[in-house]
mmCIF file of C-alpha atoms in Angstrom:
data_model
loop_
_atom_site.group_PDB
_atom_site.id
_atom_site.type_symbol
_atom_site.label_atom_id
_atom_site.label_comp_id
_atom_site.label_asym_id
_atom_site.label_seq_id
_atom_site.Cartn_x
_atom_site.Cartn_y
_atom_site.Cartn_z
ATOM 1 C CA MET G 925 153.305 62.256 109.358
ATOM 2 C CA LEU G 926 151.197 65.481 108.530
ATOM 3 C CA GLU G 927 152.564 66.659 112.472
ATOM 4 C CA ASP G 928 155.989 66.655 110.551
ATOM 5 C CA ILE G 929 155.330 68.756 107.846
ATOM 6 C CA THR G 930 153.020 71.180 109.201
ATOM 7 C CA PRO G 931 155.589 73.574 109.931
ATOM 8 C CA ILE G 932 157.497 73.392 106.404
ATOM 9 C CA LEU G 933 153.748 74.220 104.964
ATOM 10 C CA VAL G 934 153.087 77.366 106.985
ATOM 11 C CA ALA G 935 156.647 78.474 106.185
ATOM 12 C CA LEU G 936 155.960 77.736 102.415
ATOM 13 C CA GLY G 937 152.269 79.348 102.819
ATOM 14 C CA ALA G 938 153.948 82.187 104.351
ATOM 15 C CA LEU G 939 156.736 82.663 101.942
ATOM 16 C CA LEU G 940 154.676 82.377 99.114
ATOM 17 C CA SER G 941 152.165 84.994 100.938
ATOM 18 C CA LEU G 942 154.840 87.631 101.237
ATOM 19 C CA ILE G 943 156.080 87.338 97.507
ATOM 20 C CA ALA G 944 152.332 87.851 96.552
ATOM 21 C CA ILE G 945 152.018 91.093 98.353
ATOM 22 C CA ARG G 946 155.592 91.766 96.407
ATOM 23 C CA VAL G 947 157.672 92.090 99.377
ATOM 24 C CA PRO G 948 161.426 91.175 97.939
ATOM 25 C CA VAL G 949 162.257 87.706 98.065
ATOM 26 C CA GLY G 950 165.287 88.099 99.707
ATOM 27 C CA LEU G 951 163.248 90.029 102.458
ATOM 28 C CA SER G 952 160.984 87.509 102.425
ATOM 29 C CA LEU G 953 163.376 84.819 102.931
ATOM 30 C CA ILE G 954 164.860 86.425 105.608
ATOM 31 C CA ALA G 955 161.747 86.923 107.514
ATOM 32 C CA VAL G 956 160.554 83.335 107.164
ATOM 33 C CA SER G 957 163.781 81.769 108.516
ATOM 34 C CA PHE G 958 164.180 84.414 110.998
ATOM 35 C CA VAL G 959 160.606 83.408 112.575
ATOM 36 C CA GLY G 960 161.310 79.538 111.681
ATOM 37 C CA ILE G 961 164.542 79.638 113.767
ATOM 38 C CA SER G 962 163.214 81.656 116.627
ATOM 39 C CA TYR G 963 160.122 79.058 116.904
ATOM 40 C CA GLU G 964 161.990 75.911 116.537
ATOM 41 C CA ILE G 965 164.834 76.768 118.730
ATOM 42 C CA SER G 966 165.220 80.367 120.437
ATOM 43 C CA LEU G 967 164.618 84.264 119.913
ATOM 44 C CA ARG G 968 168.372 84.143 120.822
ATOM 45 C CA ALA G 969 169.473 81.770 118.100
ATOM 46 C CA ALA G 970 167.401 83.732 115.054
ATOM 47 C CA ILE G 971 169.229 86.844 116.183
ATOM 48 C CA GLY G 972 172.982 85.436 116.468
ATOM 49 C CA SER G 973 172.324 83.292 112.888
ATOM 50 C CA LEU G 974 171.137 86.763 111.604
ATOM 51 C CA ALA G 975 174.285 88.477 112.684
ATOM 52 C CA ARG G 976 176.635 85.459 111.611
ATOM 53 C CA ILE G 977 175.498 84.380 108.590
ATOM 54 C CA PRO G 978 175.816 87.549 106.179
ATOM 55 C CA TYR G 979 179.221 87.446 107.423
ATOM 56 C CA ASP G 980 180.127 84.138 106.735
ATOM 57 C CA LEU G 981 178.894 84.314 103.234
ATOM 58 C CA ALA G 982 180.520 87.473 102.421
ATOM 59 C CA SER G 983 183.938 86.450 103.801
ATOM 60 C CA ASN G 984 183.841 83.391 102.221
ATOM 61 C CA TRP G 985 186.698 83.369 99.239
ATOM 62 C CA SER G 986 184.816 81.279 96.766
ATOM 63 C CA PHE G 987 182.162 84.205 96.444
ATOM 64 C CA SER G 988 184.607 86.525 96.069
ATOM 65 C CA ALA G 989 185.594 85.366 92.498
ATOM 66 C CA ILE G 990 182.008 86.195 91.002
ATOM 67 C CA PRO G 991 182.301 89.878 91.558
ATOM 68 C CA MET G 992 186.509 90.056 90.703
ATOM 69 C CA PHE G 993 185.026 88.035 87.781
ATOM 70 C CA LEU G 994 182.387 90.607 86.485
ATOM 71 C CA LEU G 995 184.661 93.626 87.603
ATOM 72 C CA MET G 996 187.233 92.276 85.133
ATOM 73 C CA GLY G 997 184.875 92.183 82.451
ATOM 74 C CA TYR G 998 183.833 95.250 82.924
ATOM 75 C CA VAL G 999 186.925 97.138 82.817
ATOM 76 C CA ALA G 1000 188.197 95.375 79.578
ATOM 77 C CA SER G 1001 184.922 96.391 78.125
ATOM 78 C CA GLU G 1002 185.273 99.603 79.130
ATOM 79 C CA THR G 1003 188.928 100.311 78.024
ATOM 80 C CA GLY G 1004 188.505 98.704 74.854
ATOM 81 C CA LEU G 1005 190.629 95.804 75.231
ATOM 82 C CA THR G 1006 187.809 93.296 74.334
ATOM 83 C CA SER G 1007 187.038 95.262 70.933
ATOM 84 C CA GLY G 1008 190.995 95.401 70.041
ATOM 85 C CA LEU G 1009 191.428 91.651 70.771
ATOM 86 C CA PHE G 1010 188.475 90.745 68.523
ATOM 87 C CA ARG G 1011 189.574 92.918 65.896
ATOM 88 C CA ALA G 1012 193.172 91.350 65.958
ATOM 89 C CA SER G 1013 192.141 87.534 65.927
ATOM 90 C CA ARG G 1014 189.295 88.182 62.958
ATOM 91 C CA GLN G 1015 192.071 89.588 60.896
ATOM 92 C CA VAL G 1016 194.333 86.578 61.691
ATOM 93 C CA LEU G 1017 191.710 83.994 61.703
ATOM 94 C CA ALA G 1018 189.934 85.542 58.387
ATOM 95 C CA ARG G 1019 190.702 82.630 55.989
ATOM 96 C CA LEU G 1020 189.459 79.597 57.986
ATOM 97 C CA PRO G 1021 185.937 78.508 57.728
ATOM 98 C CA GLY G 1022 183.997 79.754 60.339
ATOM 99 C CA ALA G 1023 185.960 82.393 61.100
ATOM 100 C CA LEU G 1024 183.582 84.273 63.209
ATOM 101 C CA ALA G 1025 183.471 81.748 65.629
ATOM 102 C CA CYS G 1026 187.037 80.893 65.942
ATOM 103 C CA SER G 1027 187.824 84.532 66.360
ATOM 104 C CA SER G 1028 185.222 84.950 69.118
ATOM 105 C CA VAL G 1029 186.846 82.030 70.976
ATOM 106 C CA LEU G 1030 190.561 83.279 70.512
ATOM 107 C CA ALA G 1031 189.680 86.659 71.588
ATOM 108 C CA SER G 1032 187.785 85.434 74.903
#
């Protein structure tokens, strides 16, 4: 039983040690996974996964929605579109109770 989890404990210890010596978390994860794959499978598989996995993540259509959403919010904020929408919805909903919350929801 202990032999099954020994590589996991070693990898976790190495990861925590790298983070403790202030290596960035992303680089720590890459280094530990690269060494783990090369130990368990082969060096060729580790190099192949190092080349393939970042491309697979970057080319995934689902992950492109997050940067586009952030870009849309930045553009709307910098052009003043959001403040204009908020002012207009605040004037329209001024008579309702909870007008500030309602206008925030409407402007969103």
